[in-house]
CSV table of C-alpha atoms in Angstrom, one decimal:
chain,number,residue,atom,x,y,z
A,1,MET,CA,-1.9,2.1,25.9
A,2,TYR,CA,-1.7,-1.2,23.6
A,3,LYS,CA,-3.7,-4.0,23.9
A,4,ARG,CA,-3.5,-7.4,23.0
A,5,GLN,CA,-7.0,-7.4,21.6
A,6,ASP,CA,-6.1,-4.9,18.7
A,7,LEU,CA,-4.2,-7.8,17.1
A,8,LYS,CA,-7.2,-9.8,17.0
A,9,ARG,CA,-8.5,-7.3,14.8
A,10,ILE,CA,-6.6,-8.9,12.0
A,11,ASP,CA,-7.0,-12.4,11.0
A,12,GLY,CA,-4.5,-14.5,12.7
A,13,LYS,CA,-3.2,-16.3,9.6
A,14,VAL,CA,-2.5,-13.2,8.0
A,15,LEU,CA,-0.8,-11.7,10.8
A,16,LYS,CA,1.2,-15.1,11.3
A,17,ASN,CA,2.6,-15.0,7.6
A,18,HIS,CA,3.2,-11.3,7.4
A,19,VAL,CA,4.7,-10.2,10.6
A,20,ALA,CA,7.8,-12.3,12.1
A,21,ARG,CA,8.7,-9.3,15.0
A,22,ILE,CA,7.1,-6.5,16.5
A,23,PHE,CA,9.7,-3.9,17.8
A,24,ILE,CA,8.0,-1.1,20.0
A,25,TYR,CA,10.1,1.8,20.8
A,26,SER,CA,9.4,5.0,23.2
A,27,ALA,CA,10.7,7.0,20.3
A,28,LEU,CA,11.2,6.4,16.6
A,29,ALA,CA,13.2,9.0,14.7
A,30,PHE,CA,15.1,9.1,11.5
A,31,ASP,CA,16.9,12.1,9.9
A,32,ASP,CA,15.4,14.2,13.1
A,33,VAL,CA,12.2,13.5,12.2
A,34,ARG,CA,9.8,11.7,14.4
A,35,TYR,CA,8.0,8.4,12.7
A,36,GLY,CA,5.2,6.7,14.1
A,37,GLY,CA,6.5,3.4,12.6
A,38,THR,CA,8.3,1.7,9.6
A,39,THR,CA,8.7,-1.7,8.3
A,40,HIS,CA,11.7,-4.0,7.2
A,41,PRO,CA,9.3,-6.3,4.3
A,42,PRO,CA,12.2,-9.0,4.1
A,43,ARG,CA,12.5,-10.0,7.6
A,44,LYS,CA,8.6,-9.2,8.1
A,45,TRP,CA,9.2,-6.9,11.0
A,46,LEU,CA,7.5,-3.7,12.0
A,47,TYR,CA,9.1,-0.9,13.8
A,48,ILE,CA,6.3,1.2,16.2
A,49,ASP,CA,6.8,4.3,18.1
A,50,LYS,CA,4.7,3.3,21.4
A,51,PHE,CA,2.8,6.5,21.4
A,52,TRP,CA,1.4,5.6,17.6
A,53,LEU,CA,-0.1,2.7,19.3
A,54,GLY,CA,-3.7,3.7,20.7
A,55,ASN,CA,-2.4,5.7,23.5
A,56,ARG,CA,-6.0,7.5,24.2
A,57,GLY,CA,-7.7,4.8,24.8
A,58,ASP,CA,-8.4,3.7,20.8
A,59,SER,CA,-7.5,0.9,18.8
A,60,ALA,CA,-3.8,0.7,17.7
A,61,MET,CA,-4.0,2.7,14.5
A,62,GLY,CA,-0.4,2.6,14.2
A,63,PHE,CA,-0.3,-0.9,14.2
A,64,HIS,CA,-2.8,-1.2,11.5
A,65,HIS,CA,-1.1,1.4,9.3
A,66,GLU,CA,2.1,-0.1,9.3
A,67,PHE,CA,0.8,-3.5,9.1
A,68,SER,CA,-0.5,-2.4,5.7
A,69,SER,CA,2.6,-1.5,4.4
A,70,LEU,CA,3.8,-5.0,4.9
A,71,LEU,CA,0.9,-6.2,3.1
A,72,LEU,CA,1.5,-3.9,0.6
A,73,LYS,CA,5.1,-5.2,0.0
A,74,LEU,CA,4.5,-8.9,0.5
A,75,ASN,CA,1.3,-9.0,-1.9
A,76,ARG,CA,0.3,-7.8,-5.2
A,77,PHE,CA,-2.2,-4.9,-5.0
A,78,PRO,CA,-4.2,-3.2,-7.9
A,79,ILE,CA,-2.2,-0.2,-8.0
A,80,ASP,CA,-3.1,1.3,-11.4
A,81,GLN,CA,-7.0,1.1,-10.4
A,82,TRP,CA,-6.2,2.6,-7.0
A,83,LYS,CA,-4.3,5.5,-8.7
A,84,GLN,CA,-7.4,5.8,-11.4
A,85,LEU,CA,-9.4,6.9,-8.5
A,86,ASN,CA,-7.5,9.9,-7.6
A,87,PRO,CA,-8.5,13.5,-8.9
A,88,ASP,CA,-7.7,14.1,-12.5
A,89,GLY,CA,-4.2,15.1,-13.0
A,90,PHE,CA,-3.0,14.2,-9.1
A,91,VAL,CA,0.3,12.7,-8.8
A,92,TYR,CA,1.7,11.9,-5.4
A,93,PRO,CA,4.1,14.8,-4.7
A,94,LEU,CA,7.0,12.8,-3.1
A,95,GLU,CA,6.3,9.0,-3.9
A,96,GLY,CA,9.0,7.4,-1.6
A,97,GLU,CA,10.1,10.6,-0.2
A,98,SER,CA,7.8,11.5,2.5
A,99,ILE,CA,10.3,12.5,4.7
A,100,ALA,CA,10.3,16.1,3.3
A,101,LEU,CA,6.7,16.6,3.9
A,102,LEU,CA,7.1,15.1,7.6
A,103,LYS,CA,9.8,17.7,8.0
A,104,LYS,CA,7.2,20.3,6.8
A,105,GLY,CA,4.8,19.4,9.3
A,106,ASN,CA,2.5,17.5,6.9
A,107,THR,CA,1.1,14.8,9.0
A,108,ASP,CA,-2.8,15.1,9.0
A,109,LEU,CA,-4.1,11.8,9.9
A,110,THR,CA,-7.8,12.8,10.3
A,111,GLY,CA,-9.0,14.6,7.0
A,112,ASN,CA,-11.2,17.3,6.4
A,113,GLU,CA,-13.9,18.1,3.8
A,114,GLU,CA,-11.8,18.8,1.0
A,115,THR,CA,-9.5,16.0,1.5
A,116,TYR,CA,-12.7,13.6,1.1
A,117,GLN,CA,-14.1,15.2,-1.5
A,118,ASP,CA,-10.5,14.3,-3.5
A,119,GLY,CA,-11.4,10.8,-2.2
A,120,PHE,CA,-8.6,10.8,0.4
A,121,VAL,CA,-9.2,10.0,4.4
A,122,ALA,CA,-6.3,11.9,5.7
A,123,GLY,CA,-4.2,14.5,4.0
A,124,TYR,CA,-1.2,12.3,4.8
A,125,GLY,CA,-2.5,9.7,2.2
A,126,LYS,CA,-1.9,12.4,-0.4
A,127,MET,CA,2.1,11.9,0.1
A,128,ASP,CA,2.2,8.7,-1.8
A,129,PHE,CA,0.5,5.6,-2.5
A,130,GLU,CA,1.8,3.8,0.5
A,131,ASN,CA,0.1,6.3,3.0
A,132,ASP,CA,-2.7,6.6,1.1
A,133,ILE,CA,-3.4,2.6,1.5
A,134,ASN,CA,-2.2,3.3,5.1
A,135,THR,CA,-4.4,5.7,6.2
A,136,PHE,CA,-7.3,3.6,4.7
A,137,PHE,CA,-6.5,0.5,6.0
A,138,GLN,CA,-6.0,2.1,9.5
A,139,LEU,CA,-9.7,2.8,9.4
A,140,LEU,CA,-10.6,-0.4,7.6
A,141,ILE,CA,-9.1,-2.4,10.6
A,142,GLY,CA,-9.2,-0.1,13.5
A,143,ASN,CA,-12.4,2.4,12.8
A,144,PRO,CA,-14.6,0.7,10.4
A,145,GLU,CA,-17.4,2.7,11.7
A,146,LYS,CA,-16.0,5.9,10.4
A,147,LEU,CA,-14.6,4.1,7.0
A,148,SER,CA,-18.5,3.3,6.6
A,149,ASP,CA,-19.6,6.9,7.5
A,150,LEU,CA,-17.2,8.4,4.8
A,151,GLU,CA,-18.2,5.7,2.2
A,152,ARG,CA,-21.7,6.8,2.8
A,153,ASP,CA,-21.3,10.5,1.7
A,154,TYR,CA,-18.0,10.1,-0.9
A,155,PRO,CA,-18.1,7.7,-3.6
A,156,THR,CA,-14.1,7.7,-4.4
A,157,ILE,CA,-13.7,6.9,-0.8
A,158,ARG,CA,-16.3,3.9,-1.2
A,159,LYS,CA,-14.7,3.0,-4.3
A,160,LYS,CA,-11.0,2.7,-2.9
A,161,ALA,CA,-12.3,1.0,0.4
A,162,GLU,CA,-13.9,-1.7,-1.9
A,163,LEU,CA,-10.6,-2.2,-3.7
A,164,LEU,CA,-9.0,-2.3,-0.2
A,165,ARG,CA,-11.2,-4.9,1.0
A,166,LYS,CA,-11.1,-7.0,-1.9
A,167,PHE,CA,-7.3,-6.9,-1.6
A,168,TYR,CA,-7.2,-7.9,2.2
A,169,SER,CA,-10.0,-10.6,1.4
A,170,ASP,CA,-7.4,-12.0,-1.4
A,171,VAL,CA,-4.8,-11.6,1.3
A,172,THR,CA,-6.6,-13.4,4.1
A,173,ALA,CA,-7.7,-16.2,1.7
A,174,SER,CA,-4.4,-17.0,0.3
A,175,SER,CA,-3.1,-16.9,4.1
A,176,ARG,CA,-5.6,-19.4,5.0
A,177,SER,CA,-4.5,-22.0,2.3
A,178,LYS,CA,-0.8,-22.0,3.5
């Protein structure tokens, strides 16, 4: 299941400055909906469902997904630049209210041709801004080869990935200077 080397994919200073505690649960649910994880930014706490930690031998995608939420909430991100890359007229349907979509079973974390053409790496990223970033970050850190493949074929994914890399680079530089 969870492997310590998955944490080594994150710069140690960034991790130290952004995560105080990690709680791993056998099941994590709110309002009768199962979640892979959530965060408590003021305390820098991460809550993760153990099944979202790479239980198939892959990297801890759930950790990377939720960790990016802490990074977003504790640092400045160029939100407007990111949203401008979305399709014309696109509005995240439930900004900050992803529970309704989860109840409908909208948990596509892998994406498809239509999703990629629209500049998203997973349908789940279309729910709200934070989940859009989360799905990119989980690939950036947990499966960079897949993200590179998508960037080659989809210009909007490449532009979003470049914004995210710049953000993470800035966070890393700031963490190292502390």
